[in-house]
CSV table of C-alpha atoms in Angstrom, one decimal:
chain,number,residue,atom,x,y,z
S,1,MET,CA,18.5,-17.3,-5.9
S,2,GLU,CA,14.4,-16.9,-4.7
S,3,GLN,CA,13.9,-14.5,-1.5
S,4,SER,CA,13.5,-16.3,2.0
S,5,ASN,CA,10.1,-17.0,3.2
S,6,GLY,CA,10.2,-14.5,6.2
S,7,PHE,CA,6.2,-14.8,6.7
S,8,LEU,CA,5.9,-16.8,9.7
S,9,ALA,CA,8.3,-16.1,12.4
S,10,ASP,CA,9.4,-19.3,14.1
S,11,TYR,CA,8.4,-19.2,18.1
S,12,ASP,CA,11.8,-20.3,19.1
S,13,GLU,CA,14.0,-17.0,17.4
S,14,GLN,CA,11.2,-14.3,17.7
S,15,LEU,CA,8.6,-14.8,20.2
S,16,THR,CA,8.4,-14.8,23.8
S,17,PRO,CA,5.1,-16.0,25.3
S,18,PRO,CA,2.7,-13.1,26.6
S,19,SER,CA,3.2,-12.1,30.4
S,20,SER,CA,0.9,-14.1,32.7
S,21,PRO,CA,1.5,-16.0,35.4
S,22,ARG,CA,1.1,-19.5,33.2
S,23,GLN,CA,3.1,-18.6,30.6
S,24,ASP,CA,6.3,-16.8,31.8
S,25,SER,CA,7.7,-19.8,32.5
S,26,PRO,CA,6.1,-22.3,30.0
S,27,LYS,CA,6.8,-26.2,30.7
S,28,LEU,CA,7.6,-28.3,27.7
S,29,ASP,CA,7.6,-31.9,27.8
S,30,GLY,CA,10.2,-33.5,30.0
S,31,ASP,CA,10.7,-30.5,32.3
S,32,ASP,CA,11.6,-31.0,36.4
S,33,ALA,CA,8.8,-28.7,36.8
S,34,PHE,CA,6.6,-31.5,36.2
S,35,ALA,CA,7.4,-33.8,39.1
S,36,SER,CA,5.8,-33.5,42.3
S,37,PRO,CA,7.6,-32.8,45.3
S,38,THR,CA,5.4,-35.0,47.8
S,39,THR,CA,4.5,-38.0,45.4
S,40,ASP,CA,5.7,-40.3,42.6
S,41,TYR,CA,2.5,-40.4,40.5
S,42,GLU,CA,1.3,-38.5,38.6
S,43,SER,CA,-2.0,-36.4,38.7
S,44,PHE,CA,-5.0,-36.8,36.7
S,45,GLU,CA,-4.2,-33.6,35.1
S,46,GLU,CA,-0.7,-34.1,34.5
S,47,GLN,CA,-1.4,-37.6,32.6
S,48,TYR,CA,-4.1,-36.1,30.8
S,49,ASP,CA,-2.0,-33.0,29.6
S,50,ARG,CA,0.7,-35.6,28.6
S,51,ARG,CA,-1.6,-38.2,26.6
S,52,SER,CA,-3.3,-35.2,24.9
S,53,THR,CA,0.1,-34.0,23.7
S,54,GLN,CA,1.1,-37.5,22.6
S,55,ARG,CA,-1.8,-37.8,20.5
S,56,TRP,CA,-1.2,-34.3,19.0
S,57,GLN,CA,2.1,-35.2,17.8
S,58,TYR,CA,1.3,-38.6,16.8
S,59,ARG,CA,-1.7,-37.1,14.8
S,60,ALA,CA,0.7,-34.5,13.2
S,61,ILE,CA,3.0,-37.2,12.4
S,62,GLY,CA,0.4,-38.8,10.6
S,63,ALA,CA,-0.7,-36.4,8.6
S,64,GLY,CA,2.5,-35.2,7.5
S,65,LEU,CA,3.3,-39.0,6.2
S,66,ALA,CA,0.2,-39.2,4.4
S,67,ILE,CA,0.8,-35.7,2.5
S,68,LEU,CA,4.3,-37.0,1.8
S,69,PHE,CA,2.9,-40.1,0.4
S,70,LEU,CA,0.6,-38.1,-1.7
S,71,ILE,CA,2.9,-35.8,-2.6
S,72,PHE,CA,5.8,-38.2,-3.6
S,73,GLY,CA,4.1,-41.2,-4.5
S,74,THR,CA,1.1,-40.2,-6.5
S,75,GLY,CA,2.6,-36.8,-7.1
S,76,SER,CA,6.0,-38.2,-8.7
S,77,ILE,CA,4.2,-40.2,-11.4
S,78,ILE,CA,1.9,-37.3,-12.5
S,79,SER,CA,4.7,-34.6,-12.5
S,80,THR,CA,7.0,-36.9,-14.8
S,81,THR,CA,3.6,-36.7,-17.3
S,82,TYR,CA,3.2,-33.3,-16.9
S,83,PHE,CA,7.0,-32.2,-17.1
S,84,SER,CA,7.1,-34.0,-20.7
S,85,ALA,CA,4.0,-32.2,-21.5
S,86,TYR,CA,4.9,-28.9,-20.5
S,87,PRO,CA,8.8,-28.8,-20.1
S,88,ALA,CA,8.7,-24.9,-20.1
S,89,SER,CA,7.8,-22.7,-17.1
S,90,THR,CA,6.8,-19.1,-17.0
S,91,SER,CA,7.0,-16.7,-14.1
S,92,MET,CA,3.9,-14.1,-13.3
S,93,GLY,CA,6.4,-12.2,-11.2
S,94,ALA,CA,5.8,-10.3,-8.0
S,95,CYS,CA,2.7,-8.3,-7.2
S,96,GLY,CA,4.2,-5.0,-6.6
S,97,ARG,CA,5.7,-3.2,-3.6
S,98,THR,CA,2.9,-2.1,-1.7
S,99,PRO,CA,-0.9,-3.4,-1.2
S,100,GLU,CA,-2.0,-0.7,-3.6
S,101,GLN,CA,0.6,-1.6,-6.2
S,102,ALA,CA,-0.8,-5.5,-5.9
S,103,ARG,CA,-4.3,-4.3,-6.1
S,104,GLN,CA,-3.2,-2.5,-9.1
S,105,ASN,CA,-1.5,-5.2,-10.3
S,106,GLY,CA,-4.8,-7.4,-10.0
S,107,CYS,CA,-3.3,-9.7,-6.9
S,108,ILE,CA,-5.0,-11.2,-4.3
S,109,PHE,CA,-4.4,-11.5,-1.0
S,110,ASP,CA,-4.1,-14.8,0.6
S,111,LEU,CA,-4.4,-15.0,4.4
S,112,MET,CA,-2.9,-18.5,4.7
S,113,MET,CA,0.0,-17.6,3.1
S,114,SER,CA,0.3,-14.0,4.6
S,115,GLY,CA,0.9,-12.6,0.8
S,116,TRP,CA,-0.1,-11.4,-2.4
S,117,THR,CA,0.0,-13.6,-5.3
S,118,HIS,CA,-1.6,-13.6,-8.7
S,119,PRO,CA,-5.1,-15.0,-9.2
S,120,PRO,CA,-4.0,-18.3,-10.9
S,121,CYS,CA,-1.9,-19.0,-7.7
S,122,TYR,CA,-4.9,-18.4,-5.3
S,123,ASP,CA,-7.2,-21.1,-4.9
S,124,GLN,CA,-9.8,-19.4,-2.7
S,125,GLU,CA,-11.8,-22.4,-1.8
S,126,LEU,CA,-8.9,-24.0,-0.1
S,127,SER,CA,-7.9,-21.0,2.0
S,128,ASP,CA,-11.4,-20.3,3.0
S,129,GLN,CA,-11.5,-23.8,4.0
S,130,PHE,CA,-8.5,-23.5,6.2
S,131,LEU,CA,-9.9,-20.2,7.8
S,132,ARG,CA,-13.1,-21.0,8.4
S,133,GLU,CA,-12.6,-24.6,9.9
S,134,ASN,CA,-9.5,-23.1,12.0
S,135,ASN,CA,-11.7,-19.8,13.0
S,136,PHE,CA,-7.9,-18.2,13.9
S,137,ALA,CA,-8.3,-15.0,15.9
S,138,PHE,CA,-5.7,-12.1,15.1
S,139,PHE,CA,-4.1,-9.5,17.2
S,140,ARG,CA,-2.1,-6.4,16.5
S,141,ASP,CA,0.0,-6.9,19.4
S,142,ARG,CA,1.8,-9.7,20.9
S,143,GLU,CA,-0.2,-9.5,24.3
S,144,GLY,CA,-3.6,-10.6,22.4
S,145,THR,CA,-5.3,-7.0,23.7
S,146,GLN,CA,-6.2,-5.6,20.0
S,147,GLN,CA,-7.8,-7.9,18.4
S,148,VAL,CA,-8.3,-7.9,14.3
S,149,THR,CA,-11.1,-9.4,12.6
S,150,GLU,CA,-10.7,-12.3,10.1
S,151,ALA,CA,-12.2,-9.8,7.5
S,152,GLU,CA,-9.5,-6.8,8.3
S,153,ALA,CA,-6.6,-9.5,8.3
S,154,ARG,CA,-7.8,-10.5,4.7
S,155,LEU,CA,-7.4,-7.1,3.2
S,156,GLY,CA,-3.6,-7.8,3.9
S,157,ASN,CA,-3.0,-4.1,5.0
S,158,TYR,CA,-1.2,-5.1,7.9
S,159,LYS,CA,2.7,-4.9,8.4
S,160,PHE,CA,2.7,-7.9,11.0
S,161,ILE,CA,0.0,-9.5,13.0
S,162,TYR,CA,-0.1,-11.8,15.6
S,163,THR,CA,-2.7,-14.8,15.7
S,164,ASN,CA,-2.8,-18.6,16.9
S,165,GLY,CA,0.3,-20.9,17.6
S,166,THR,CA,-1.6,-23.4,15.5
S,167,PHE,CA,-1.7,-20.9,12.5
S,168,HIS,CA,2.1,-22.1,11.5
S,169,TYR,CA,1.2,-25.9,11.7
S,170,GLN,CA,-1.9,-25.4,9.7
S,171,HIS,CA,0.1,-22.9,7.1
S,172,CYS,CA,2.2,-26.2,6.5
S,173,THR,CA,-0.8,-28.0,5.9
S,174,TYR,CA,-2.0,-25.7,3.7
S,175,ILE,CA,1.1,-25.7,1.2
S,176,TRP,CA,0.8,-29.4,1.1
S,177,ALA,CA,-2.7,-29.4,0.3
S,178,LYS,CA,-2.1,-26.4,-2.5
S,179,GLN,CA,0.8,-29.1,-4.1
S,180,VAL,CA,-2.0,-31.8,-4.2
S,181,GLN,CA,-4.6,-29.6,-5.7
S,182,ALA,CA,-1.7,-28.3,-8.6
S,183,ARG,CA,-1.4,-32.0,-9.3
S,184,ARG,CA,-4.7,-32.8,-10.2
S,185,ARG,CA,-5.2,-29.9,-12.7
S,186,SER,CA,-3.7,-30.4,-16.1
S,187,VAL,CA,-1.3,-27.6,-16.1
S,188,TYR,CA,1.1,-27.3,-13.1
S,189,VAL,CA,0.4,-23.9,-11.0
S,190,LEU,CA,1.8,-22.8,-8.0
S,191,ASP,CA,3.3,-20.1,-6.2
S,192,SER,CA,7.1,-20.1,-5.6
S,193,GLN,CA,7.2,-20.8,-1.6
S,194,SER,CA,4.7,-23.4,-2.3
S,195,ARG,CA,7.4,-25.1,-4.7
S,196,SER,CA,10.1,-24.3,-2.3
S,197,VAL,CA,12.2,-27.3,-1.6
S,198,GLU,CA,13.7,-25.6,1.9
S,199,HIS,CA,10.0,-24.4,2.8
S,200,VAL,CA,8.7,-27.7,2.7
S,201,GLU,CA,11.6,-29.3,4.5
S,202,HIS,CA,11.3,-26.7,7.4
S,203,CYS,CA,7.6,-27.7,7.3
S,204,PHE,CA,8.4,-31.3,7.6
S,205,ARG,CA,10.6,-30.9,10.4
S,206,ARG,CA,8.2,-28.3,12.3
S,207,VAL,CA,5.0,-30.8,11.9
S,208,GLY,CA,6.6,-33.6,12.6
S,209,ASN,CA,8.2,-32.0,16.0
S,210,PRO,CA,5.9,-29.5,17.3
S,211,ASN,CA,6.0,-26.7,19.9
S,212,ILE,CA,3.5,-28.1,22.6
S,213,THR,CA,4.1,-24.3,24.0
S,214,GLN,CA,3.6,-22.3,21.1
S,215,ILE,CA,0.5,-24.5,19.4
S,216,GLN,CA,-1.2,-23.5,23.2
S,217,LEU,CA,-0.4,-19.5,22.5
S,218,GLN,CA,-3.4,-17.2,21.2
S,219,THR,CA,-0.6,-15.5,19.8
S,220,GLY,CA,2.0,-18.0,19.1
S,221,THR,CA,2.4,-17.2,15.6
S,222,LYS,CA,3.4,-13.9,14.2
S,223,LEU,CA,2.6,-13.1,10.5
S,224,HIS,CA,4.4,-10.9,8.0
S,225,SER,CA,2.5,-9.4,5.0
S,226,SER,CA,4.3,-9.4,1.8
S,227,THR,CA,3.6,-8.0,-1.6
S,228,TRP,CA,6.4,-9.4,-3.6
S,229,ARG,CA,7.9,-12.8,-2.4
S,230,LEU,CA,4.9,-14.8,-3.7
S,231,ASP,CA,5.9,-15.5,-7.6
S,232,CYS,CA,3.0,-17.4,-9.5
S,233,ILE,CA,4.8,-20.0,-11.6
S,234,ILE,CA,3.4,-21.8,-14.3
S,235,GLY,CA,4.5,-25.1,-15.5
S,236,GLU,CA,7.4,-27.3,-14.2
S,237,ARG,CA,10.0,-25.3,-11.8
S,238,GLU,CA,11.9,-26.6,-8.8
S,239,VAL,CA,12.5,-23.7,-6.7
S,240,HIS,CA,14.9,-23.1,-3.7
S,241,THR,CA,14.8,-20.4,-1.3
S,242,GLU,CA,17.4,-19.5,1.8
S,243,HIS,CA,14.2,-19.9,4.3
């Protein structure tokens, strides 16, 4: 049995919003707090927020469905061909127990996975693209008062840091993109968490039903660094984790 992911703390279970007047009592769609005591009509701001939320949800669901088609539509055909040509799989193993050991073993820290992996399983161009386009902010504390530069976060020396609530959703999109990229190569090379059936299913549920309160928080995602959870696997293999 593969180890549980644990990189990304679920907002509902492990995070509470930073203390501020707005975030102490988060308002979700459908809350009675949105109803005006003096009028039956929505204010302009309420209408705008509701429509923006709906648009975001539609886009997230649409992106998930598109990725599903790519992976299970074209990917299933390619998978059959590759599996016949490369029936055996090879595990490169974990990178070590500490960042120092990981570096000594030639591993690279992938911030989008919040973990160390062997070079064949690291797509630097794709990882850099996600970090560049999303421009995440990183913090040592949940309150967002101790900022960490992206360059420092990329070193992978942290035990945990906080970043934007959107990171969790972009992380899911990232592993789907990694799966598509891996299928385009002659040999299927992908880390264990990006292969994990349970991890992928978790991402489908997360992106398909986004937590709008989490998305809006500057520190809505908690990242746990790992040197040993990512196994770089070459060839076809189905991976299961407890997630």
